[in-house]
Each structure stands twice: as structure tokens, then as C-alpha cells.
mmCIF file of N, CA and C in Angstrom:
data_model
loop_
_atom_site.group_PDB
_atom_site.id
_atom_site.type_symbol
_atom_site.label_atom_id
_atom_site.label_comp_id
_atom_site.label_asym_id
_atom_site.label_seq_id
_atom_site.Cartn_x
_atom_site.Cartn_y
_atom_site.Cartn_z
ATOM 1 N N MET A 189 8.618 -3.019 -18.828
ATOM 2 C CA MET A 189 8.310 -4.140 -17.959
ATOM 3 C C MET A 189 7.564 -3.634 -16.734
ATOM 4 N N LEU A 190 6.460 -4.285 -16.426
ATOM 5 C CA LEU A 190 5.665 -3.937 -15.247
ATOM 6 C C LEU A 190 6.141 -4.697 -14.019
ATOM 7 N N VAL A 191 6.091 -4.022 -12.871
ATOM 8 C CA VAL A 191 6.436 -4.654 -11.598
ATOM 9 C C VAL A 191 5.412 -4.249 -10.544
ATOM 10 N N ARG A 192 5.356 -5.047 -9.498
ATOM 11 C CA ARG A 192 4.520 -4.734 -8.330
ATOM 12 C C ARG A 192 5.427 -4.769 -7.107
ATOM 13 N N LEU A 193 5.300 -3.752 -6.263
ATOM 14 C CA LEU A 193 6.085 -3.653 -5.043
ATOM 15 C C LEU A 193 5.119 -3.421 -3.887
ATOM 16 N N LEU A 194 5.353 -4.114 -2.813
ATOM 17 C CA LEU A 194 4.544 -3.972 -1.607
ATOM 18 C C LEU A 194 5.483 -3.637 -0.461
ATOM 19 N N TYR A 195 5.137 -2.585 0.287
ATOM 20 C CA TYR A 195 5.976 -2.214 1.426
ATOM 21 C C TYR A 195 5.090 -1.826 2.604
ATOM 22 N N ALA A 196 5.699 -1.796 3.767
ATOM 23 C CA ALA A 196 5.056 -1.314 4.988
ATOM 24 C C ALA A 196 5.913 -0.194 5.548
ATOM 25 N N SER A 197 5.261 0.733 6.227
ATOM 26 C CA SER A 197 5.984 1.782 6.950
ATOM 27 C C SER A 197 5.105 2.272 8.089
ATOM 28 N N ARG A 198 5.729 3.012 8.969
ATOM 29 C CA ARG A 198 4.991 3.616 10.077
ATOM 30 C C ARG A 198 4.939 5.121 9.840
ATOM 31 N N ALA A 199 3.797 5.706 10.119
ATOM 32 C CA ALA A 199 3.630 7.148 9.952
ATOM 33 C C ALA A 199 4.329 7.889 11.077
ATOM 34 N N VAL A 200 5.053 8.925 10.740
ATOM 35 C CA VAL A 200 5.666 9.780 11.746
ATOM 36 C C VAL A 200 4.579 10.657 12.372
ATOM 37 N N ASP A 201 3.706 11.197 11.529
ATOM 38 C CA ASP A 201 2.565 12.009 11.978
ATOM 39 C C ASP A 201 1.302 11.225 11.653
ATOM 40 N N THR A 202 0.564 10.820 12.660
ATOM 41 C CA THR A 202 -0.619 9.976 12.455
ATOM 42 C C THR A 202 -1.918 10.769 12.342
ATOM 43 N N SER A 203 -1.833 12.076 12.232
ATOM 44 C CA SER A 203 -3.051 12.867 12.099
ATOM 45 C C SER A 203 -3.714 12.590 10.748
ATOM 46 N N SER A 204 -5.022 12.753 10.699
ATOM 47 C CA SER A 204 -5.744 12.505 9.445
ATOM 48 C C SER A 204 -5.289 13.481 8.364
ATOM 49 N N ALA A 205 -4.926 14.689 8.732
ATOM 50 C CA ALA A 205 -4.444 15.670 7.751
ATOM 51 C C ALA A 205 -3.141 15.204 7.110
ATOM 52 N N ALA A 206 -2.246 14.642 7.893
ATOM 53 C CA ALA A 206 -0.969 14.156 7.358
ATOM 54 C C ALA A 206 -1.182 12.985 6.405
ATOM 55 N N VAL A 207 -2.074 12.063 6.769
ATOM 56 C CA VAL A 207 -2.366 10.909 5.911
ATOM 57 C C VAL A 207 -3.023 11.380 4.613
ATOM 58 N N GLU A 208 -3.950 12.319 4.710
ATOM 59 C CA GLU A 208 -4.612 12.865 3.517
ATOM 60 C C GLU A 208 -3.608 13.565 2.611
ATOM 61 N N ASP A 209 -2.627 14.233 3.197
ATOM 62 C CA ASP A 209 -1.593 14.905 2.411
ATOM 63 C C ASP A 209 -0.767 13.889 1.618
ATOM 64 N N ILE A 210 -0.424 12.781 2.264
ATOM 65 C CA ILE A 210 0.332 11.722 1.574
ATOM 66 C C ILE A 210 -0.489 11.173 0.413
ATOM 67 N N LEU A 211 -1.774 10.929 0.633
ATOM 68 C CA LEU A 211 -2.648 10.423 -0.427
ATOM 69 C C LEU A 211 -2.769 11.406 -1.587
ATOM 70 N N ALA A 212 -2.969 12.664 -1.267
ATOM 71 C CA ALA A 212 -3.123 13.675 -2.316
ATOM 72 C C ALA A 212 -1.860 13.781 -3.163
ATOM 73 N N GLN A 213 -0.705 13.805 -2.525
ATOM 74 C CA GLN A 213 0.549 13.871 -3.266
ATOM 75 C C GLN A 213 0.769 12.621 -4.102
ATOM 76 N N SER A 214 0.407 11.457 -3.543
ATOM 77 C CA SER A 214 0.555 10.199 -4.272
ATOM 78 C C SER A 214 -0.283 10.205 -5.538
ATOM 79 N N ARG A 215 -1.540 10.593 -5.396
ATOM 80 C CA ARG A 215 -2.441 10.588 -6.550
ATOM 81 C C ARG A 215 -1.937 11.511 -7.657
ATOM 82 N N GLN A 216 -1.457 12.685 -7.282
ATOM 83 C CA GLN A 216 -0.978 13.646 -8.272
ATOM 84 C C GLN A 216 0.286 13.134 -8.960
ATOM 85 N N HIS A 217 1.234 12.668 -8.193
ATOM 86 C CA HIS A 217 2.513 12.202 -8.742
ATOM 87 C C HIS A 217 2.344 10.903 -9.528
ATOM 88 N N ASN A 218 1.598 9.953 -8.976
ATOM 89 C CA ASN A 218 1.495 8.632 -9.585
ATOM 90 C C ASN A 218 0.846 8.667 -10.951
ATOM 91 N N ALA A 219 -0.178 9.468 -11.121
ATOM 92 C CA ALA A 219 -0.848 9.556 -12.414
ATOM 93 C C ALA A 219 0.134 9.998 -13.496
ATOM 94 N N ALA A 220 0.971 10.960 -13.182
ATOM 95 C CA ALA A 220 1.934 11.476 -14.152
ATOM 96 C C ALA A 220 3.022 10.458 -14.487
ATOM 97 N N CYS A 221 3.275 9.518 -13.578
ATOM 98 C CA CYS A 221 4.349 8.532 -13.765
ATOM 99 C C CYS A 221 3.846 7.164 -14.203
ATOM 100 N N GLY A 222 2.540 7.014 -14.393
ATOM 101 C CA GLY A 222 1.995 5.721 -14.798
ATOM 102 C C GLY A 222 1.981 4.700 -13.677
ATOM 103 N N ILE A 223 1.948 5.177 -12.444
ATOM 104 C CA ILE A 223 1.941 4.274 -11.289
ATOM 105 C C ILE A 223 0.524 4.147 -10.753
ATOM 106 N N THR A 224 0.126 2.915 -10.458
ATOM 107 C CA THR A 224 -1.169 2.642 -9.843
ATOM 108 C C THR A 224 -0.921 1.900 -8.536
ATOM 109 N N GLY A 225 -1.952 1.833 -7.693
ATOM 110 C CA GLY A 225 -1.768 1.101 -6.449
ATOM 111 C C GLY A 225 -2.869 1.348 -5.455
ATOM 112 N N VAL A 226 -2.617 0.849 -4.265
ATOM 113 C CA VAL A 226 -3.579 0.993 -3.179
ATOM 114 C C VAL A 226 -2.810 1.172 -1.874
ATOM 115 N N LEU A 227 -3.355 2.018 -1.011
ATOM 116 C CA LEU A 227 -2.746 2.317 0.273
ATOM 117 C C LEU A 227 -3.718 1.945 1.378
ATOM 118 N N CYS A 228 -3.249 1.162 2.314
ATOM 119 C CA CYS A 228 -4.043 0.753 3.459
ATOM 120 C C CYS A 228 -3.384 1.372 4.685
ATOM 121 N N TYR A 229 -4.182 2.023 5.534
ATOM 122 C CA TYR A 229 -3.626 2.695 6.694
ATOM 123 C C TYR A 229 -4.459 2.365 7.921
ATOM 124 N N GLY A 230 -3.792 2.024 8.991
ATOM 125 C CA GLY A 230 -4.488 1.774 10.246
ATOM 126 C C GLY A 230 -3.494 1.646 11.376
ATOM 127 N N GLY A 231 -3.837 2.204 12.518
ATOM 128 C CA GLY A 231 -2.985 2.093 13.691
ATOM 129 C C GLY A 231 -1.594 2.648 13.497
ATOM 130 N N GLY A 232 -1.473 3.673 12.648
ATOM 131 C CA GLY A 232 -0.167 4.276 12.411
ATOM 132 C C GLY A 232 0.685 3.539 11.399
ATOM 133 N N VAL A 233 0.129 2.506 10.762
ATOM 134 C CA VAL A 233 0.883 1.673 9.821
ATOM 135 C C VAL A 233 0.330 1.839 8.412
ATOM 136 N N PHE A 234 1.239 2.015 7.453
ATOM 137 C CA PHE A 234 0.893 2.022 6.037
ATOM 138 C C PHE A 234 1.236 0.663 5.437
ATOM 139 N N LEU A 235 0.358 0.167 4.596
ATOM 140 C CA LEU A 235 0.630 -0.983 3.740
ATOM 141 C C LEU A 235 0.279 -0.513 2.352
ATOM 142 N N GLN A 236 1.259 -0.490 1.456
ATOM 143 C CA GLN A 236 1.012 0.056 0.138
ATOM 144 C C GLN A 236 1.537 -0.870 -0.942
ATOM 145 N N ALA A 237 0.705 -1.074 -1.966
ATOM 146 C CA ALA A 237 1.108 -1.779 -3.183
ATOM 147 C C ALA A 237 1.210 -0.739 -4.281
ATOM 148 N N ILE A 238 2.316 -0.753 -5.011
ATOM 149 C CA ILE A 238 2.481 0.138 -6.155
ATOM 150 C C ILE A 238 2.865 -0.692 -7.363
ATOM 151 N N GLU A 239 2.324 -0.308 -8.512
ATOM 152 C CA GLU A 239 2.574 -1.023 -9.768
ATOM 153 C C GLU A 239 2.928 -0.018 -10.852
ATOM 154 N N GLY A 240 3.739 -0.460 -11.776
ATOM 155 C CA GLY A 240 4.111 0.391 -12.902
ATOM 156 C C GLY A 240 5.402 -0.109 -13.520
ATOM 157 N N GLY A 241 6.006 0.748 -14.315
ATOM 158 C CA GLY A 241 7.287 0.410 -14.909
ATOM 159 C C GLY A 241 8.357 0.232 -13.844
ATOM 160 N N ARG A 242 9.303 -0.650 -14.113
ATOM 161 C CA ARG A 242 10.326 -0.964 -13.103
ATOM 162 C C ARG A 242 11.073 0.274 -12.624
ATOM 163 N N SER A 243 11.492 1.129 -13.545
ATOM 164 C CA SER A 243 12.248 2.329 -13.149
ATOM 165 C C SER A 243 11.395 3.279 -12.325
ATOM 166 N N ALA A 244 10.147 3.497 -12.743
ATOM 167 C CA ALA A 244 9.262 4.416 -12.013
ATOM 168 C C ALA A 244 8.964 3.905 -10.609
ATOM 169 N N VAL A 245 8.713 2.607 -10.482
ATOM 170 C CA VAL A 245 8.418 2.031 -9.168
ATOM 171 C C VAL A 245 9.658 2.073 -8.278
ATOM 172 N N SER A 246 10.809 1.753 -8.834
ATOM 173 C CA SER A 246 12.054 1.808 -8.056
ATOM 174 C C SER A 246 12.346 3.220 -7.573
ATOM 175 N N GLU A 247 12.144 4.194 -8.449
ATOM 176 C CA GLU A 247 12.372 5.588 -8.075
ATOM 177 C C GLU A 247 11.411 6.020 -6.968
ATOM 178 N N LEU A 248 10.149 5.650 -7.094
ATOM 179 C CA LEU A 248 9.163 6.008 -6.076
ATOM 180 C C LEU A 248 9.493 5.361 -4.734
ATOM 181 N N TYR A 249 9.860 4.090 -4.752
ATOM 182 C CA TYR A 249 10.188 3.412 -3.496
ATOM 183 C C TYR A 249 11.404 4.067 -2.826
ATOM 184 N N GLY A 250 12.387 4.455 -3.615
ATOM 185 C CA GLY A 250 13.543 5.167 -3.057
ATOM 186 C C GLY A 250 13.138 6.480 -2.410
ATOM 187 N N HIS A 251 12.192 7.178 -3.054
ATOM 188 C CA HIS A 251 11.686 8.431 -2.488
ATOM 189 C C HIS A 251 10.965 8.172 -1.156
ATOM 190 N N ILE A 252 10.158 7.122 -1.106
ATOM 191 C CA ILE A 252 9.430 6.779 0.123
ATOM 192 C C ILE A 252 10.404 6.464 1.257
ATOM 193 N N GLN A 253 11.481 5.752 0.935
ATOM 194 C CA GLN A 253 12.467 5.413 1.960
ATOM 195 C C GLN A 253 13.124 6.661 2.560
ATOM 196 N N ARG A 254 13.249 7.702 1.749
ATOM 197 C CA ARG A 254 13.879 8.947 2.220
ATOM 198 C C ARG A 254 12.870 9.955 2.770
ATOM 199 N N ASP A 255 11.589 9.685 2.599
ATOM 200 C CA ASP A 255 10.534 10.620 2.998
ATOM 201 C C ASP A 255 10.467 10.704 4.528
ATOM 202 N N PRO A 256 10.621 11.886 5.103
ATOM 203 C CA PRO A 256 10.606 12.014 6.566
ATOM 204 C C PRO A 256 9.236 11.738 7.193
ATOM 205 N N ARG A 257 8.196 11.590 6.381
ATOM 206 C CA ARG A 257 6.862 11.283 6.915
ATOM 207 C C ARG A 257 6.707 9.787 7.195
ATOM 208 N N HIS A 258 7.678 8.981 6.730
ATOM 209 C CA HIS A 258 7.653 7.529 6.937
ATOM 210 C C HIS A 258 8.854 7.098 7.771
ATOM 211 N N LYS A 259 8.646 6.079 8.598
ATOM 212 C CA LYS A 259 9.768 5.451 9.293
ATOM 213 C C LYS A 259 9.552 3.938 9.229
ATOM 214 N N ASP A 260 10.578 3.188 9.521
ATOM 215 C CA ASP A 260 10.529 1.720 9.498
ATOM 216 C C ASP A 260 10.015 1.193 8.155
ATOM 217 N N VAL A 261 10.478 1.786 7.055
ATOM 218 C CA VAL A 261 10.064 1.353 5.724
ATOM 219 C C VAL A 261 10.674 -0.019 5.451
ATOM 220 N N GLU A 262 9.818 -0.976 5.100
ATOM 221 C CA GLU A 262 10.273 -2.350 4.881
ATOM 222 C C GLU A 262 9.641 -2.926 3.614
ATOM 223 N N LEU A 263 10.490 -3.428 2.723
ATOM 224 C CA LEU A 263 10.033 -4.088 1.501
ATOM 225 C C LEU A 263 9.449 -5.443 1.872
ATOM 226 N N LEU A 264 8.202 -5.682 1.451
ATOM 227 C CA LEU A 264 7.525 -6.940 1.773
ATOM 228 C C LEU A 264 7.459 -7.892 0.591
ATOM 229 N N TYR A 265 7.369 -7.319 -0.624
ATOM 230 C CA TYR A 265 7.135 -8.157 -1.801
ATOM 231 C C TYR A 265 7.509 -7.366 -3.044
ATOM 232 N N PHE A 266 8.141 -8.031 -4.000
ATOM 233 C CA PHE A 266 8.463 -7.420 -5.282
ATOM 234 C C PHE A 266 8.374 -8.503 -6.340
ATOM 235 N N ASP A 267 7.720 -8.177 -7.467
ATOM 236 C CA ASP A 267 7.586 -9.180 -8.525
ATOM 237 C C ASP A 267 7.421 -8.500 -9.872
ATOM 238 N N GLU A 268 7.938 -9.141 -10.906
ATOM 239 C CA GLU A 268 7.642 -8.726 -12.272
ATOM 240 C C GLU A 268 6.258 -9.283 -12.596
ATOM 241 N N ILE A 269 5.419 -8.460 -13.206
ATOM 242 C CA ILE A 269 4.038 -8.867 -13.448
ATOM 243 C C ILE A 269 3.671 -8.716 -14.921
ATOM 244 N N GLU A 270 2.653 -9.476 -15.319
ATOM 245 C CA GLU A 270 2.160 -9.390 -16.689
ATOM 246 C C GLU A 270 1.049 -8.368 -16.814
ATOM 247 N N GLU A 271 0.314 -8.168 -15.727
ATOM 248 C CA GLU A 271 -0.766 -7.184 -15.740
ATOM 249 C C GLU A 271 -0.951 -6.613 -14.344
ATOM 250 N N ARG A 272 -1.556 -5.445 -14.295
ATOM 251 C CA ARG A 272 -1.800 -4.767 -13.019
ATOM 252 C C ARG A 272 -3.046 -5.330 -12.336
ATOM 253 N N ARG A 273 -3.032 -5.372 -11.034
ATOM 254 C CA ARG A 273 -4.219 -5.720 -10.243
ATOM 255 C C ARG A 273 -4.929 -4.465 -9.749
ATOM 256 N N PHE A 274 -4.199 -3.352 -9.695
ATOM 257 C CA PHE A 274 -4.737 -2.109 -9.147
ATOM 258 C C PHE A 274 -4.793 -1.026 -10.225
ATOM 259 N N SER A 275 -5.108 -1.427 -11.448
ATOM 260 C CA SER A 275 -5.046 -0.495 -12.584
ATOM 261 C C SER A 275 -6.075 0.620 -12.501
ATOM 262 N N GLY A 276 -7.145 0.440 -11.760
ATOM 263 C CA GLY A 276 -8.181 1.459 -11.669
ATOM 264 C C GLY A 276 -7.894 2.550 -10.659
ATOM 265 N N TRP A 277 -6.772 2.478 -9.977
ATOM 266 C CA TRP A 277 -6.482 3.448 -8.922
ATOM 267 C C TRP A 277 -5.119 4.082 -9.130
ATOM 268 N N THR A 278 -5.062 5.424 -9.166
ATOM 269 C CA THR A 278 -3.753 6.070 -9.107
ATOM 270 C C THR A 278 -3.228 5.923 -7.688
ATOM 271 N N MET A 279 -4.143 5.887 -6.715
ATOM 272 C CA MET A 279 -3.818 5.495 -5.352
ATOM 273 C C MET A 279 -5.118 5.337 -4.579
ATOM 274 N N GLY A 280 -5.622 4.114 -4.577
ATOM 275 C CA GLY A 280 -6.827 3.810 -3.822
ATOM 276 C C GLY A 280 -6.508 3.809 -2.340
ATOM 277 N N GLN A 281 -7.537 4.007 -1.542
ATOM 278 C CA GLN A 281 -7.349 4.079 -0.089
ATOM 279 C C GLN A 281 -8.303 3.111 0.591
ATOM 280 N N VAL A 282 -7.803 2.417 1.573
ATOM 281 C CA VAL A 282 -8.627 1.533 2.395
ATOM 282 C C VAL A 282 -8.768 2.170 3.767
ATOM 283 N N ASN A 283 -9.994 2.375 4.193
ATOM 284 C CA ASN A 283 -10.252 2.904 5.525
ATOM 285 C C ASN A 283 -10.534 1.718 6.445
ATOM 286 N N LEU A 284 -9.548 1.319 7.230
ATOM 287 C CA LEU A 284 -9.687 0.148 8.093
ATOM 288 C C LEU A 284 -10.738 0.340 9.175
ATOM 289 N N GLY A 285 -11.052 1.571 9.490
ATOM 290 C CA GLY A 285 -12.064 1.827 10.506
ATOM 291 C C GLY A 285 -13.472 1.454 10.062
ATOM 292 N N LYS A 286 -13.638 1.241 8.760
ATOM 293 C CA LYS A 286 -14.970 0.957 8.238
ATOM 294 C C LYS A 286 -15.114 -0.441 7.644
ATOM 295 N N ILE A 287 -14.159 -1.308 7.902
ATOM 296 C CA ILE A 287 -14.278 -2.665 7.353
ATOM 297 C C ILE A 287 -14.575 -3.664 8.464
ATOM 298 N N ASN A 288 -15.067 -4.801 8.051
ATOM 299 C CA ASN A 288 -15.342 -5.892 8.976
ATOM 300 C C ASN A 288 -14.013 -6.423 9.505
ATOM 301 N N GLN A 289 -13.833 -6.414 10.800
ATOM 302 C CA GLN A 289 -12.570 -6.840 11.417
ATOM 303 C C GLN A 289 -12.227 -8.295 11.102
ATOM 304 N N SER A 290 -13.210 -9.083 10.719
ATOM 305 C CA SER A 290 -12.936 -10.485 10.400
ATOM 306 C C SER A 290 -12.034 -10.621 9.180
ATOM 307 N N ILE A 291 -12.040 -9.629 8.292
ATOM 308 C CA ILE A 291 -11.132 -9.671 7.139
ATOM 309 C C ILE A 291 -9.687 -9.594 7.619
ATOM 310 N N LEU A 292 -9.419 -8.707 8.564
ATOM 311 C CA LEU A 292 -8.058 -8.610 9.115
ATOM 312 C C LEU A 292 -7.695 -9.882 9.878
ATOM 313 N N LEU A 293 -8.637 -10.399 10.629
ATOM 314 C CA LEU A 293 -8.386 -11.604 11.425
ATOM 315 C C LEU A 293 -8.125 -12.818 10.538
ATOM 316 N N LYS A 294 -8.680 -12.816 9.350
ATOM 317 C CA LYS A 294 -8.464 -13.908 8.393
ATOM 318 C C LYS A 294 -6.973 -14.070 8.065
ATOM 319 N N TYR A 295 -6.228 -12.965 8.112
ATOM 320 C CA TYR A 295 -4.830 -12.979 7.678
ATOM 321 C C TYR A 295 -3.808 -12.790 8.795
ATOM 322 N N SER A 296 -4.261 -12.605 10.025
ATOM 323 C CA SER A 296 -3.286 -12.387 11.094
ATOM 324 C C SER A 296 -3.811 -12.883 12.433
ATOM 325 N N GLU A 297 -2.954 -12.853 13.428
ATOM 326 C CA GLU A 297 -3.319 -13.352 14.751
ATOM 327 C C GLU A 297 -4.343 -12.471 15.449
ATOM 328 N N LYS A 298 -4.301 -11.173 15.156
ATOM 329 C CA LYS A 298 -5.217 -10.215 15.778
ATOM 330 C C LYS A 298 -5.911 -9.422 14.688
ATOM 331 N N PRO A 299 -7.108 -8.884 14.962
ATOM 332 C CA PRO A 299 -7.819 -8.100 13.940
ATOM 333 C C PRO A 299 -7.269 -6.679 13.807
ATOM 334 N N GLU A 300 -5.991 -6.594 13.446
ATOM 335 C CA GLU A 300 -5.354 -5.291 13.261
ATOM 336 C C GLU A 300 -4.365 -5.390 12.119
ATOM 337 N N LEU A 301 -4.055 -4.267 11.531
ATOM 338 C CA LEU A 301 -3.104 -4.225 10.429
ATOM 339 C C LEU A 301 -1.686 -4.304 10.989
ATOM 340 N N ASP A 302 -0.987 -5.401 10.695
ATOM 341 C CA ASP A 302 0.405 -5.547 11.101
ATOM 342 C C ASP A 302 1.174 -6.310 10.024
ATOM 343 N N PRO A 303 1.496 -5.626 8.918
ATOM 344 C CA PRO A 303 2.217 -6.302 7.840
ATOM 345 C C PRO A 303 3.631 -6.724 8.226
ATOM 346 N N TYR A 304 4.141 -6.213 9.329
ATOM 347 C CA TYR A 304 5.474 -6.606 9.792
ATOM 348 C C TYR A 304 5.468 -8.022 10.358
ATOM 349 N N ALA A 305 4.286 -8.517 10.728
ATOM 350 C CA ALA A 305 4.183 -9.826 11.380
ATOM 351 C C ALA A 305 3.770 -10.950 10.428
ATOM 352 N N VAL A 306 3.510 -10.613 9.173
ATOM 353 C CA VAL A 306 3.082 -11.633 8.208
ATOM 354 C C VAL A 306 3.934 -11.520 6.951
ATOM 355 N N SER A 307 3.815 -12.499 6.074
ATOM 356 C CA SER A 307 4.595 -12.480 4.836
ATOM 357 C C SER A 307 4.039 -11.443 3.862
ATOM 358 N N GLY A 308 4.855 -11.088 2.899
ATOM 359 C CA GLY A 308 4.416 -10.165 1.859
ATOM 360 C C GLY A 308 3.258 -10.728 1.059
ATOM 361 N N ARG A 309 3.273 -12.020 0.801
ATOM 362 C CA ARG A 309 2.173 -12.659 0.046
ATOM 363 C C ARG A 309 0.859 -12.576 0.824
ATOM 364 N N VAL A 310 0.931 -12.710 2.140
ATOM 365 C CA VAL A 310 -0.268 -12.597 2.974
ATOM 366 C C VAL A 310 -0.788 -11.158 2.923
ATOM 367 N N SER A 311 0.102 -10.189 2.998
ATOM 368 C CA SER A 311 -0.310 -8.791 2.924
ATOM 369 C C SER A 311 -0.937 -8.469 1.573
ATOM 370 N N LEU A 312 -0.377 -9.023 0.497
ATOM 371 C CA LEU A 312 -0.951 -8.826 -0.829
ATOM 372 C C LEU A 312 -2.336 -9.466 -0.916
ATOM 373 N N ALA A 313 -2.488 -10.653 -0.346
ATOM 374 C CA ALA A 313 -3.801 -11.318 -0.330
ATOM 375 C C ALA A 313 -4.823 -10.481 0.441
ATOM 376 N N LEU A 314 -4.404 -9.863 1.536
ATOM 377 C CA LEU A 314 -5.291 -8.986 2.299
ATOM 378 C C LEU A 314 -5.769 -7.830 1.431
ATOM 379 N N LEU A 315 -4.846 -7.169 0.722
ATOM 380 C CA LEU A 315 -5.232 -6.049 -0.138
ATOM 381 C C LEU A 315 -6.209 -6.501 -1.218
ATOM 382 N N GLN A 316 -5.974 -7.666 -1.785
ATOM 383 C CA GLN A 316 -6.879 -8.181 -2.820
ATOM 384 C C GLN A 316 -8.253 -8.482 -2.239
ATOM 385 N N ASP A 317 -8.287 -9.008 -1.031
ATOM 386 C CA ASP A 317 -9.555 -9.286 -0.361
ATOM 387 C C ASP A 317 -10.300 -7.982 -0.076
ATOM 388 N N LEU A 318 -9.581 -6.970 0.345
ATOM 389 C CA LEU A 318 -10.197 -5.670 0.604
ATOM 390 C C LEU A 318 -10.765 -5.077 -0.679
ATOM 391 N N MET A 319 -10.063 -5.258 -1.794
ATOM 392 C CA MET A 319 -10.584 -4.807 -3.083
ATOM 393 C C MET A 319 -11.869 -5.550 -3.435
ATOM 394 N N ALA A 320 -11.867 -6.856 -3.231
ATOM 395 C CA ALA A 320 -13.021 -7.691 -3.581
ATOM 396 C C ALA A 320 -14.251 -7.343 -2.756
ATOM 397 N N THR A 321 -14.036 -6.832 -1.547
ATOM 398 C CA THR A 321 -15.165 -6.474 -0.687
ATOM 399 C C THR A 321 -15.512 -4.996 -0.792
ATOM 400 N N ALA A 322 -14.965 -4.339 -1.807
ATOM 401 C CA ALA A 322 -15.245 -2.930 -2.083
ATOM 402 C C ALA A 322 -14.837 -2.014 -0.934
ATOM 403 N N ALA A 323 -13.794 -2.380 -0.220
ATOM 404 C CA ALA A 323 -13.308 -1.542 0.874
ATOM 405 C C ALA A 323 -12.357 -0.455 0.383
ATOM 406 N N VAL A 324 -11.998 -0.503 -0.912
ATOM 407 C CA VAL A 324 -11.072 0.475 -1.460
ATOM 408 C C VAL A 324 -11.870 1.660 -1.985
ATOM 409 N N ILE A 325 -11.451 2.872 -1.599
ATOM 410 C CA ILE A 325 -12.094 4.090 -2.074
ATOM 411 C C ILE A 325 -11.061 4.965 -2.748
ATOM 412 N N GLY A 326 -11.505 6.005 -3.390
ATOM 413 C CA GLY A 326 -10.568 6.975 -3.963
ATOM 414 C C GLY A 326 -10.011 6.560 -5.295
ATOM 415 N N ARG A 327 -10.832 6.016 -6.180
ATOM 416 C CA ARG A 327 -10.384 5.667 -7.536
ATOM 417 C C ARG A 327 -9.810 6.884 -8.238
ATOM 418 N N GLY A 328 -8.904 6.590 -9.159
ATOM 419 C CA GLY A 328 -8.413 7.660 -10.030
ATOM 420 C C GLY A 328 -7.926 8.811 -9.296
#
């Protein structure tokens, strides 16, 4: 059974090297576990959608909750799904510094990433919009 999970967290270390390390580890681990998804990072905040088998996704989310590189981990959305939306990415990355701020403003009060202030469905819609505008990089 496939599931999709969306969560938010705050980075403990906001350096670009630390974020790149998280992405590199995600890509390596996720491919081996059949997990796909997309990671959006901006202003010290992660917004991540992960998809895959229920057990694999649950195990990964538990690992993220215990990971000392993340704090304020919050589940935003969870659903059983019929098909993946992020199947082309072992962990795609959105660089918020290079997107049109109006996309962020479309989904929130301010043009900044704040998944803690909106619903999980709104955060998922934002990720889908970012995919549609080709803001996601780092396929496979």
C-alpha cells in the first residue's frame, strides 16, 4: 500500500553544507527503500513530502523525528494514495531563493515558507505548484 506523508521541521544547522548533507543522505537512502518525494527549504524551515510503502514511510518519518539535525518536527498531512505524485524524484529539491515570490504569496499571508501557519493540504498544493513551474531540481 502506498502512502504520502507531509511534514515540516526546522533546521538545527542552517548552513548550505548541512542542508546538502541531508539531501545527499535522503537520495541515497530513499532510492534503496522505494521512497520518492520532494524537499522544500527556506528560512530555516523544511517542508517535505515523502511517498512509498506504508512501513517504509513510517520508519523514515520516525527516523526524521529522532534526527538531531531537525527540530519542531510536525506532521502536516498523511494519506493512503493510489499513485505517486513525486515518482520522478528520490528526493527533489526546491530552491526558494530562485522562485517567484508570488507562488509563496498565493498560499500564505506573506511570501515566505511557513508550513506551520497553513494546513497540510495548502502545503501540498504549494509543492504541486512548485513542481508545475519546474522549480524542483535534483531528479533521481
